[in-house]
């Protein structure tokens, strides 16, 4: 048997709890629950290492364990035009002491997980489906507005650079390359799909573990 880690969304808000069920092998579980409270984007310009923008989406808990409002005060990514960046995605559980790096767990279970990056606005087909307004509950995560205002495409291309150990070596998405074009502004949506035994490189299989957004400015 292989070791299976199941991530389950247990909250109706944007806050996500990861429930670990390590029944791939008969082992004593080391983590019973992981609350994904913080998502960090860390970029480095390949032509200028001093250009290293970061952005953070966060939702902490109060003293009773209830989710606080989403904090998008740091969910702002400022990039140079016509530049290429290496990018890392870091997921943290700040309910644990010391802070637990959930990215390491996802990396261990990379055969079951796939991140999707959606620059917005876009005139191209959506990488991450959205059925608004047909489904009024299908809204974008903060700080992305629903519906997306009309405007020029965000000149940002994201290419995933890390891969899993499946025979097909599907992408994972903890590591990627960001390439910018002309100046402009918009948003970046990031969704993590949980796809145990059904991962095929597309969005459709499985369920959503994480759905967050960032403001993007290309200058």
Coordinates of C-alpha atoms in Angstrom, one line a residue:
X1 CA 0.0 0.0 0.0
X2 CA 1.1 3.6 -0.5
X3 CA 0.8 6.4 2.0
X4 CA -2.2 8.6 1.2
X5 CA -2.6 12.1 2.6
X6 CA -6.1 13.5 2.3
X7 CA -6.7 17.2 2.5
X8 CA -10.3 18.2 3.3
X9 CA -11.8 21.6 3.4
X10 CA -13.6 21.9 6.7
X11 CA -14.6 25.6 6.6
X12 CA -17.1 27.5 4.5
X13 CA -14.9 30.6 4.4
X14 CA -11.7 30.9 2.5
X15 CA -9.9 29.3 5.4
X16 CA -8.8 25.8 4.8
X17 CA -8.1 22.9 7.2
X18 CA -6.1 20.0 5.9
X19 CA -7.1 16.8 7.5
X20 CA -4.3 14.2 7.3
X21 CA -5.3 10.6 6.9
X22 CA -2.0 8.7 6.4
X23 CA -3.5 5.3 5.6
X24 CA -1.4 4.6 2.6
X25 CA 0.6 2.5 5.1
X26 CA -0.3 1.3 8.6
X27 CA 1.7 3.9 10.5
X28 CA 1.1 6.1 13.6
X29 CA 0.0 9.5 12.3
X30 CA 2.3 12.3 13.2
X31 CA -0.1 15.1 12.2
X32 CA -3.8 14.9 12.8
X33 CA -4.9 18.3 11.4
X34 CA -3.1 21.1 9.5
X35 CA -4.7 24.5 9.2
X36 CA -3.5 26.3 6.1
X37 CA -3.4 29.8 7.3
X38 CA -0.8 31.5 5.1
X39 CA 0.1 31.4 1.4
X40 CA 3.3 33.2 0.4
X41 CA 4.6 33.9 -3.1
X42 CA 8.4 34.5 -3.3
X43 CA 9.9 35.7 -6.6
X44 CA 13.4 36.5 -7.8
X45 CA 14.2 38.3 -11.0
X46 CA 16.7 36.2 -12.9
X47 CA 18.4 39.3 -14.3
X48 CA 18.5 41.2 -11.0
X49 CA 18.6 39.2 -7.7
X50 CA 17.8 42.4 -5.8
X51 CA 14.4 42.5 -7.4
X52 CA 12.8 39.9 -5.1
X53 CA 9.1 40.7 -4.7
X54 CA 6.9 38.8 -2.2
X55 CA 3.2 38.6 -1.5
X56 CA 1.1 37.0 1.2
X57 CA -2.5 35.9 1.6
X58 CA -3.5 35.0 5.1
X59 CA -6.4 33.9 7.3
X60 CA -5.5 33.4 11.0
X61 CA -7.7 32.0 13.8
X62 CA -9.0 33.7 16.9
X63 CA -8.5 32.3 20.4
X64 CA -11.5 30.0 20.0
X65 CA -10.2 28.5 16.8
X66 CA -12.6 30.4 14.5
X67 CA -11.3 31.9 11.2
X68 CA -10.7 35.6 11.2
X69 CA -11.4 37.7 8.1
X70 CA -9.0 37.1 5.2
X71 CA -6.0 39.5 5.4
X72 CA -5.1 40.6 1.9
X73 CA -3.1 43.7 3.0
X74 CA 0.1 42.0 1.8
X75 CA -1.4 40.2 -1.2
X76 CA 0.2 42.6 -3.6
X77 CA 2.7 41.5 -6.2
X78 CA 4.7 44.2 -8.0
X79 CA 6.7 43.0 -11.0
X80 CA 8.9 44.7 -13.6
X81 CA 7.8 44.7 -17.2
X82 CA 9.4 42.4 -19.7
X83 CA 11.1 40.4 -17.0
X84 CA 11.5 36.7 -16.0
X85 CA 11.2 35.6 -12.4
X86 CA 11.7 32.3 -10.6
X87 CA 8.8 31.8 -8.2
X88 CA 8.3 29.6 -5.1
X89 CA 5.0 29.0 -3.3
X90 CA 5.1 28.5 0.4
X91 CA 2.1 27.3 2.4
X92 CA 2.2 27.6 6.2
X93 CA 0.1 26.5 9.2
X94 CA 0.6 29.2 11.8
X95 CA -1.7 27.5 14.4
X96 CA 1.3 25.2 15.2
X97 CA 4.4 26.1 17.2
X98 CA 6.8 26.2 15.6
X99 CA 5.0 27.2 12.4
X100 CA 4.5 24.2 10.2
X101 CA 5.5 24.2 6.5
X102 CA 2.6 22.5 4.7
X103 CA 4.5 22.8 1.4
X104 CA 6.8 20.0 2.5
X105 CA 3.8 17.8 3.0
X106 CA 2.4 18.6 -0.4
X107 CA 5.8 18.0 -1.9
X108 CA 5.8 14.5 -0.3
X109 CA 2.4 13.9 -1.8
X110 CA 3.1 15.6 -5.1
X111 CA 1.6 12.7 -7.1
X112 CA -1.8 13.7 -5.7
X113 CA -1.6 17.5 -6.0
X114 CA -1.5 20.1 -8.7
X115 CA -1.5 23.9 -8.5
X116 CA -3.2 26.1 -11.2
X117 CA -2.3 29.7 -11.9
X118 CA -4.8 32.0 -13.6
X119 CA -3.7 35.6 -14.5
X120 CA -6.7 37.9 -14.8
X121 CA -8.1 39.6 -16.8
X122 CA -7.6 37.3 -19.8
X123 CA -9.2 36.9 -23.2
X124 CA -7.9 33.3 -23.4
X125 CA -9.7 30.2 -22.2
X126 CA -9.7 30.1 -18.4
X127 CA -7.2 27.6 -16.8
X128 CA -9.4 27.7 -13.7
X129 CA -13.1 27.4 -14.6
X130 CA -15.5 30.0 -13.4
X131 CA -19.3 29.8 -13.9
X132 CA -20.3 33.2 -12.6
X133 CA -23.0 34.6 -13.2
X134 CA -24.7 31.3 -14.1
X135 CA -23.6 30.2 -10.7
X136 CA -23.8 33.2 -8.4
X137 CA -21.9 31.3 -5.7
X138 CA -18.9 30.8 -7.9
X139 CA -17.1 33.9 -6.9
X140 CA -13.4 34.8 -7.0
X141 CA -11.3 34.7 -3.8
X142 CA -10.3 37.9 -2.2
X143 CA -8.9 40.3 -3.3
X144 CA -10.1 39.4 -6.9
X145 CA -13.4 41.1 -7.8
X146 CA -16.4 39.2 -9.1
X147 CA -17.2 39.7 -11.9
X148 CA -13.8 40.6 -13.4
X149 CA -13.9 44.2 -14.7
X150 CA -13.5 44.6 -18.4
X151 CA -9.9 45.5 -19.3
X152 CA -6.7 44.6 -21.1
X153 CA -5.2 41.1 -20.5
X154 CA -2.7 41.0 -17.6
X155 CA 0.6 40.4 -19.4
X156 CA 1.8 37.6 -17.2
X157 CA 2.6 34.0 -18.1
X158 CA 3.2 31.4 -15.4
X159 CA 4.9 28.1 -16.2
X160 CA 5.2 25.4 -13.6
X161 CA 8.8 24.0 -13.4
X162 CA 8.5 21.2 -10.8
X163 CA 7.1 17.8 -11.5
X164 CA 5.9 14.7 -9.7
X165 CA 7.2 11.1 -9.8
X166 CA 4.2 9.7 -11.8
X167 CA 5.4 8.0 -15.0
X168 CA 4.0 11.0 -16.9
X169 CA 5.9 13.4 -14.6
X170 CA 2.9 15.8 -14.3
X171 CA 3.5 19.3 -13.0
X172 CA 3.1 20.2 -9.3
X173 CA 3.3 24.0 -9.0
X174 CA 5.3 24.8 -5.9
X175 CA 8.0 26.1 -8.2
X176 CA 7.3 28.1 -11.3
X177 CA 8.5 30.8 -13.8
X178 CA 6.8 34.1 -14.1
X179 CA 7.3 36.0 -17.4
X180 CA 5.9 39.6 -17.7
X181 CA 5.1 41.7 -20.7
X182 CA 4.0 45.3 -21.0
X183 CA 2.9 47.3 -18.0
X184 CA -0.6 46.8 -16.6
X185 CA -2.5 45.5 -13.6
X186 CA -4.8 42.7 -12.7
X187 CA -4.9 39.7 -10.4
X188 CA -3.5 36.2 -10.0
X189 CA -5.7 33.3 -8.8
X190 CA -4.1 30.2 -7.5
X191 CA -6.0 27.0 -6.9
X192 CA -4.6 23.7 -5.4
X193 CA -6.4 20.6 -6.7
X194 CA -6.3 17.4 -4.6
X195 CA -6.3 14.5 -7.1
X196 CA -5.4 11.1 -5.5
X197 CA -5.2 8.3 -8.1
X198 CA -6.8 10.5 -10.8
X199 CA -4.2 13.2 -11.5
X200 CA -3.8 13.6 -15.2
X201 CA -2.4 17.1 -15.6
X202 CA -5.8 18.8 -16.0
X203 CA -8.0 20.7 -13.6
X204 CA -11.1 18.5 -13.7
X205 CA -10.3 15.5 -11.6
X206 CA -10.5 15.6 -7.8
X207 CA -11.5 18.5 -5.5
X208 CA -10.2 21.9 -4.5
X209 CA -8.0 22.2 -1.4
X210 CA -7.1 25.9 -1.8
X211 CA -8.3 29.0 -3.7
X212 CA -6.6 32.3 -3.1
X213 CA -5.9 35.6 -5.0
X214 CA -3.3 38.3 -5.3
X215 CA -3.3 41.8 -6.8
X216 CA -0.6 42.1 -9.5
X217 CA 1.0 45.3 -10.8
X218 CA 3.5 45.2 -13.7
X219 CA 5.5 48.4 -13.9

